[in-house]
Coordinates of C-alpha atoms in Angstrom, one line a residue:
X285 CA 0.0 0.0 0.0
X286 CA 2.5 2.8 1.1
X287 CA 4.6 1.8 -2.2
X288 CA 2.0 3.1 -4.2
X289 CA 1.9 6.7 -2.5
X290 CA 5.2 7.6 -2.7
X291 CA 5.3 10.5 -5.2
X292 CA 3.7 13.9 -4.9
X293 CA 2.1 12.4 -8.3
X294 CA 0.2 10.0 -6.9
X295 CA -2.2 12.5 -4.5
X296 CA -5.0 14.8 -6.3
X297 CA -6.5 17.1 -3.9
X298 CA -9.7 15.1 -2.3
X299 CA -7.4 12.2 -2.3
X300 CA -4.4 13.9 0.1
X301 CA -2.7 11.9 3.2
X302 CA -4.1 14.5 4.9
X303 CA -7.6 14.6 4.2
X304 CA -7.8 11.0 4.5
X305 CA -6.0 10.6 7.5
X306 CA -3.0 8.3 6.7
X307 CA -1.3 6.9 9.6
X308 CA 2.1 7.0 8.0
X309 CA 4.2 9.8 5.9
X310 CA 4.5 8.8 2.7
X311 CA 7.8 10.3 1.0
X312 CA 6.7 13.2 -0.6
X313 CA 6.0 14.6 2.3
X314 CA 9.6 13.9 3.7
X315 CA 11.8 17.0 3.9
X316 CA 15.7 16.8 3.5
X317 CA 17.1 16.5 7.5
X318 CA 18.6 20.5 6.9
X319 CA 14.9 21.3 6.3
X320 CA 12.9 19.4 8.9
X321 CA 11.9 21.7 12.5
X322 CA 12.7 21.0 15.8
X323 CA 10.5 19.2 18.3
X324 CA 11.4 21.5 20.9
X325 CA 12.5 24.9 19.0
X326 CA 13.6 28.3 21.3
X327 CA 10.7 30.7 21.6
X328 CA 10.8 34.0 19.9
X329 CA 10.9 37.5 21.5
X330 CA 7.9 38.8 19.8
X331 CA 6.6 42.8 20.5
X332 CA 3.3 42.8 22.6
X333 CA 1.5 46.1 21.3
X334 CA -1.4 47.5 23.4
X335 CA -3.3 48.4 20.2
X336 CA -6.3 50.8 22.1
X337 CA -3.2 53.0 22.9
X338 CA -3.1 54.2 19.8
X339 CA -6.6 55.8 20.7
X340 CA -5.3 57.6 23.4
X341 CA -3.8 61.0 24.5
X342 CA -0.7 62.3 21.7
X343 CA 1.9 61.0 24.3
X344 CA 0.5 57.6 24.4
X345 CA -0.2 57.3 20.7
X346 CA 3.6 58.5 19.7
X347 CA 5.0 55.7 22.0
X348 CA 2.8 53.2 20.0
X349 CA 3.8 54.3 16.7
X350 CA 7.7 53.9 17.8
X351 CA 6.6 50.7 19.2
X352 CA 5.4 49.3 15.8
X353 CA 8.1 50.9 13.9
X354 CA 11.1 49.1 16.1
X355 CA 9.2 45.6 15.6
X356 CA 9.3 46.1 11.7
X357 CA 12.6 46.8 12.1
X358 CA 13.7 44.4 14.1
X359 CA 11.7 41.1 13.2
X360 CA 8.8 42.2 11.0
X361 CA 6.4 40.7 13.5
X362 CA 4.5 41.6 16.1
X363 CA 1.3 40.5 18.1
X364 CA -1.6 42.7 19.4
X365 CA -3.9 42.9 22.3
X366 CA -6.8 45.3 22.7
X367 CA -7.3 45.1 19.1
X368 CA -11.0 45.8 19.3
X369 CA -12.4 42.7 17.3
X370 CA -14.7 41.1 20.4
X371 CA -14.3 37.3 21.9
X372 CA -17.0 36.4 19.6
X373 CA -16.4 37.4 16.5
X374 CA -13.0 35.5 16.4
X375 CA -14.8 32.4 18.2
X376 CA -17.1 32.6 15.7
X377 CA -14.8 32.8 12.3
X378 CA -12.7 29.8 14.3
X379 CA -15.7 27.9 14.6
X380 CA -17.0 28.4 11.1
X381 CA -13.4 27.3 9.7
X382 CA -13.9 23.8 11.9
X383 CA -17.4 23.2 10.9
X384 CA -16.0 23.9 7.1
X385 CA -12.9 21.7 7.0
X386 CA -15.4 18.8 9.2
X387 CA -18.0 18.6 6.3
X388 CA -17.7 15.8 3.8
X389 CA -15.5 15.9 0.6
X390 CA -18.1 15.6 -1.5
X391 CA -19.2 19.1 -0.1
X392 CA -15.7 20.7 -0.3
X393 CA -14.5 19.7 -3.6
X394 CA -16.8 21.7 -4.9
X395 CA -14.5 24.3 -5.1
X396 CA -11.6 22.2 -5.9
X397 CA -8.9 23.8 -7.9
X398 CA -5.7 24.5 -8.5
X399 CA -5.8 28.0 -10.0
X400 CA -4.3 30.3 -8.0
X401 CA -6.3 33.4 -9.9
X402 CA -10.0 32.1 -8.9
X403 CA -11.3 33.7 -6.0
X404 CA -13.1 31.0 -4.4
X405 CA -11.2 28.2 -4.2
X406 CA -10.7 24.8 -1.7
X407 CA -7.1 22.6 -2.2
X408 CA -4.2 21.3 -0.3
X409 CA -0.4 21.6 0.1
X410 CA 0.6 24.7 -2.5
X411 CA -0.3 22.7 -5.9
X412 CA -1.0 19.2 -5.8
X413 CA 0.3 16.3 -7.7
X414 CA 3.0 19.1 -9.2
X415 CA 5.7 20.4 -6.6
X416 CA 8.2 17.7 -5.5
X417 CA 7.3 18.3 -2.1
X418 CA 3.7 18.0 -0.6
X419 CA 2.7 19.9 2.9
X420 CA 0.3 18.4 5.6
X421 CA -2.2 21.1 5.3
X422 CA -5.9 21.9 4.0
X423 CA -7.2 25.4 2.5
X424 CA -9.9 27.6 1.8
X425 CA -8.6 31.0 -0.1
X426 CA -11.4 33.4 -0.8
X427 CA -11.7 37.4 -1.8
X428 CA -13.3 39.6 1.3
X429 CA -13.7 43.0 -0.7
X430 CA -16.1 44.3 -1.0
X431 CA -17.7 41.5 0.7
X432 CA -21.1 42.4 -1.0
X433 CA -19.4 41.3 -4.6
X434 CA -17.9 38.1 -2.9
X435 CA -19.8 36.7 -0.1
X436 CA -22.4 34.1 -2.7
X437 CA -19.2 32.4 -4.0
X438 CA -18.4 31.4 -0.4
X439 CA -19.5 28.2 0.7
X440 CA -23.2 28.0 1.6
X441 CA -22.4 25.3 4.1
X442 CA -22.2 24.5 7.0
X443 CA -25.2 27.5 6.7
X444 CA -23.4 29.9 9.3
X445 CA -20.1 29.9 7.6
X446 CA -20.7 33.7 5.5
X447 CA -22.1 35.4 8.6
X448 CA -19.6 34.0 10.9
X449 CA -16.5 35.0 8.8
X450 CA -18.1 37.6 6.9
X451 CA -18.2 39.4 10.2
X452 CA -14.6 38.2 10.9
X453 CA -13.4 39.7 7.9
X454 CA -15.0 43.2 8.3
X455 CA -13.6 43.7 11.2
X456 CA -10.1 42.2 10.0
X457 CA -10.0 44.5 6.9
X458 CA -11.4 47.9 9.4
X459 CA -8.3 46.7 12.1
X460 CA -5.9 46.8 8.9
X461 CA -6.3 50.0 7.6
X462 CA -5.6 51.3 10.7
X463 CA -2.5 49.4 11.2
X464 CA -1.2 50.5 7.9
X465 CA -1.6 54.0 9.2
X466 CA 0.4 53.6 12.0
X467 CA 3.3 51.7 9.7
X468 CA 3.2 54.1 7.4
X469 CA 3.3 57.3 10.1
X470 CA 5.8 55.4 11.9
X471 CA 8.2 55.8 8.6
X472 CA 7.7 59.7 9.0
X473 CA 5.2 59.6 5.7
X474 CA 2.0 60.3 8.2
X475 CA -1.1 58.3 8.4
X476 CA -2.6 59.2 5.4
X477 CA 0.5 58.3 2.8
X478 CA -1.7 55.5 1.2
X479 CA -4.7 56.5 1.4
X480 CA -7.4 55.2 -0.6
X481 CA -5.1 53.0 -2.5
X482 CA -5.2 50.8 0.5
X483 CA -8.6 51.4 1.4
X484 CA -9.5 49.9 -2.0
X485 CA -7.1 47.3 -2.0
X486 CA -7.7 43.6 -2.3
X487 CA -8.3 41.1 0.6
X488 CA -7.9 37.5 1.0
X489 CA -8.8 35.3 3.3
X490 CA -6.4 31.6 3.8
X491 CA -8.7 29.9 6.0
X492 CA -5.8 27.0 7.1
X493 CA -6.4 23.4 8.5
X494 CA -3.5 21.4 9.7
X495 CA -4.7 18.1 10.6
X496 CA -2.6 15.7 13.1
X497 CA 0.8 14.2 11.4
X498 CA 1.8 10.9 12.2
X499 CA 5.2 12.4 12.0
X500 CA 5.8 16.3 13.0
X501 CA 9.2 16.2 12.9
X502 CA 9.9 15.4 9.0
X503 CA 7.2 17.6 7.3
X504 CA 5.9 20.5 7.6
X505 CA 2.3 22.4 7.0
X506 CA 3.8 25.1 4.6
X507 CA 7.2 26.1 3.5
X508 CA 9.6 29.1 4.4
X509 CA 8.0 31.5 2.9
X510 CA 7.1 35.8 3.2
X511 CA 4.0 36.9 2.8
X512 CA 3.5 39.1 -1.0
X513 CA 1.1 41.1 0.7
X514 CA 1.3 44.9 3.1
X515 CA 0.8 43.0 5.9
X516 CA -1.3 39.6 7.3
X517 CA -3.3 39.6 10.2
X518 CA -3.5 36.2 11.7
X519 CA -5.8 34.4 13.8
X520 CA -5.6 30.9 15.0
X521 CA -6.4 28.2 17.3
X522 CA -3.6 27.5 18.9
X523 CA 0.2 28.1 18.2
X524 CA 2.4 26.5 15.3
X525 CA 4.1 29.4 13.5
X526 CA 7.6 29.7 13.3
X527 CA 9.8 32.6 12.3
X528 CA 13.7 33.5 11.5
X529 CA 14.8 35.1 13.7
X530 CA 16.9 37.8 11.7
X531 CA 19.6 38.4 14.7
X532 CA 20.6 35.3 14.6
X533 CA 19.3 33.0 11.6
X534 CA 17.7 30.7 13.7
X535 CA 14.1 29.2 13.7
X536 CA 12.1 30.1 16.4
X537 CA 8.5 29.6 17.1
X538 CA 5.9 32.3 18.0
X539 CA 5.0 32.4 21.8
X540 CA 1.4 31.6 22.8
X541 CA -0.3 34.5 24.5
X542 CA -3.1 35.4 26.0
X543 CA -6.6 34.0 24.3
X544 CA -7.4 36.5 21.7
X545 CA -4.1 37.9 20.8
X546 CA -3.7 38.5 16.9
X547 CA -0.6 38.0 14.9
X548 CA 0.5 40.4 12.3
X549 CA 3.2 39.6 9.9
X550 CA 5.0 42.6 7.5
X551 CA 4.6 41.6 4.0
X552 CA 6.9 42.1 1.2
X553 CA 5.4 45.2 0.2
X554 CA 6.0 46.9 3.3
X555 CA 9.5 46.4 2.5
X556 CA 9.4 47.4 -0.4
X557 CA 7.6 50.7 0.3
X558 CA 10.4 51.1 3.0
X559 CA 12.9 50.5 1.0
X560 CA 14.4 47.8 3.1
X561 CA 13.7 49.7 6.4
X562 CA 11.0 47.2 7.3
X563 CA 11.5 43.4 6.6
X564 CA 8.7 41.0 5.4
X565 CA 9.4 38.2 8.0
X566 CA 10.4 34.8 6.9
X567 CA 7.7 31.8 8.5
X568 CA 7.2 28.4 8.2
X569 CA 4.5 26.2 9.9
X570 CA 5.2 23.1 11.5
X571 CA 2.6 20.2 12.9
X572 CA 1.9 17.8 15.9
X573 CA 0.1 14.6 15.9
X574 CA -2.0 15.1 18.8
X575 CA -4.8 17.8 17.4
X576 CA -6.3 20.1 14.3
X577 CA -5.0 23.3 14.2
X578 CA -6.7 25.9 12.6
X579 CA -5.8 29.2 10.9
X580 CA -7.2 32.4 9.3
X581 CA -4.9 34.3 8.0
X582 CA -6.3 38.0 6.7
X583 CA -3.9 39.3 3.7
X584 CA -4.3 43.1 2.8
X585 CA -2.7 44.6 0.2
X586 CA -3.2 47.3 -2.9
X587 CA -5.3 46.6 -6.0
X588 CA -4.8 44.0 -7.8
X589 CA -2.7 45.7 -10.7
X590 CA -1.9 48.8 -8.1
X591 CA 2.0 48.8 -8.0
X592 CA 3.7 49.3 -5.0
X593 CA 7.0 51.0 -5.6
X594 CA 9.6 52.6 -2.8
X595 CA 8.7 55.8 -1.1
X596 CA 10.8 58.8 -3.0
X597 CA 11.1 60.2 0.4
X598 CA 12.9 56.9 1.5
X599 CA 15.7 57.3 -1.5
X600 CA 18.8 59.5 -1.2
X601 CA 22.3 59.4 -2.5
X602 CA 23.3 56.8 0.7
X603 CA 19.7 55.0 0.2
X604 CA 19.0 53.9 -3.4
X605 CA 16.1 52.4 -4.5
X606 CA 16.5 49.0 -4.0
X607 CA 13.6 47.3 -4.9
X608 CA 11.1 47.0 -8.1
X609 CA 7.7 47.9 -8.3
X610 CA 5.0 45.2 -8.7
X611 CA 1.6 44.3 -8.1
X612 CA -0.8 41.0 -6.7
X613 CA -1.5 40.3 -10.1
X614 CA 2.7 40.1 -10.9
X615 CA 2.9 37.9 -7.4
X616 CA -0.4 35.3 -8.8
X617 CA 1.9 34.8 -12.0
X618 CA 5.0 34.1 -9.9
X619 CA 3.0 31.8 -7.3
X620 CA 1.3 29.9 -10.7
X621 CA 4.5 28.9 -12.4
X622 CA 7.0 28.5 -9.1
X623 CA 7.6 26.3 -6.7
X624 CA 8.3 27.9 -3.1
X625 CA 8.6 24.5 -1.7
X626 CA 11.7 24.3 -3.3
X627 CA 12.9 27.9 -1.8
X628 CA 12.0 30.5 -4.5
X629 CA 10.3 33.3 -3.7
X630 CA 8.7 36.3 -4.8
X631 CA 10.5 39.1 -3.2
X632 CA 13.4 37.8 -4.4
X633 CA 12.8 38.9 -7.7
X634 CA 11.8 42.2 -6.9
X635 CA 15.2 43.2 -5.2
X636 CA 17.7 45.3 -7.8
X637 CA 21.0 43.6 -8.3

């Protein structure tokens, strides 16, 4: 039996190890030793930022602009509390996610595919059957905005699953504009610097199930990997992200705070607006074999042929340019003929040599 699933080949999506379960790790889901995480991995020293200080008197607000700014410079990471997004709503997204990835496949290959440019779509691992290496995860990716032209494309079951996330993802996208003011003021360009541009932007959901793996230590859920977007605002159900740590080079996961704490990840276009002030942090995901993890991950970033380019007021004779402009649209042709399994990635071909 395991002889015949051996090759990344061999699984169509529907059909994965880890949709059905399989008590052993077939081979293409076998990373090379240098690639496989650590059981017991040091724990990053992530920023904590009180977000409802932002709200507060000029003083108090100034400190949590300088706050966000050192934790883009320093990791390109941070987590926040006192968000405003209530207990419920994120229960509620959590729970709709669950009661999605627990319905039968014949319900969820309905929106099978492959295609990285359809905005409704259910799959596994980055593209099955293709890449040489497979990943021990489950997805739905759909478009949030405006909700009003995406929301009947989104699974109509389990019945509260566009009401639930819906209202997930409103507040998600209102939390996001305001965190792209503070980056952008925190880079001395003021509040304001994107403006509508961001406000107009696209958002996508990657609504993540990482099932139990018989064996956590050789594969992993996805790959080393930055995020294309301005910036990702995760929510999830309980810890299994990992970041590089850039001080040292060394893997490290994310600590797990307090119930309700949100994750927010600088994208590449952050550091590409910055002009390399800001980095677009490097994660991974790694597994257990005890219990279901599940993810949301909210990814905000300009229209979808809107190019991002440097700030001019970041370039100067002893800070040139050092990155190209592009768009989503440039990043979906990247991600559709790439493999990032096997380490290439999109900023990488944005930086000027």
């Amino acid at each position: 039996m395991e002889g015949d699933l051996k090759s990344s080949s061999s699984f169509t999506i529907g059909n994965t190890a880890q949709e059905t379960g399989l008590s052993y790790l077939p081979d293409c889901y076998v990373f090379p030793p240098s690639h496989r995480p650590s059981l017991a991995p040091e724990v990053a020293n992530v920023p904590i930022i009180d977000f409802a200080m932002l709200k507060q008197n000029p003083g108090q607000r100034a400190q949590v602009i300088r706050a966000i700014g050192n934790a883009c410079r320093r990791l390109g990471y941070f987590q926040i509390i006192n968000h405003g997004i209530c207990p419920t709503t994120l229960e509620g997204a959590l729970s709709a996610a669950s009661d999605y990835f627990e319905l039968p496949m014949e319900e969820k290959i309905k929106l099978m595919s492959n295609d990285v440019r359809k905005p409704v779509r259910y799959g596994t691992s980055i593209r099955d059957g293709t890449d040489k290496f497979q990943f021990w995860r489950v997805f739905l990716k759909h478009y949030a905005y405006p909700l009003s032209d995406w929301l009947d494309l989104w699974p109509n079951n389990p019945p509260h699953y566009r009401e639930k996330m819906g209202k997930y993802c409103q507040e998600a996208r209102k939390l996001a504009l305001e965190l792209m003011a503070a980056i952008t003021e925190s880079l001395g360009l003021g509040p304001t610097y994107l403006g509508s541009k961001m406000e107009e932007g696209v958002h996508v959901m990657a609504v993540n199930c990482y099932p139990p793996c018989p064996k956590p230590d050789m594969a992993l859920g996805l790959p080393p990997h930055s995020d294309y977007s301005c910036l990702t605002i995760l929510l999830q159900s309980s810890p299994g992200l990992e970041i590089m740590d850039p001080e040292d080079g060394k893997w490290k996961a994310v600590p797990d705070q307090l119930h309700g704490t949100l994750q927010v990840q600088v994208g590449d276009h952050v550091e590409v607006l910055s002009n390399g002030l800001y980095k677009s942090i490097l994660h991974r995901v790694t597994l257990n074999s005890q219990k279901t993890r599940i993810s949301i991950a909210s990814l905000h970033s300009l229209g979808a042929d809107e190019k991002m380019g440097t700030a001019k007021e970041l370039v100067d004779d002893q800070h040139p340019e050092r990155y190209k402009e592009s768009s989503f649209r440039d990043f979906l042709n990247f991600i559709s003929s790439n493999d990032i399994g096997e380490g290439k990635s999109f900023k990488s071909t944005l930086i000027r040599h």
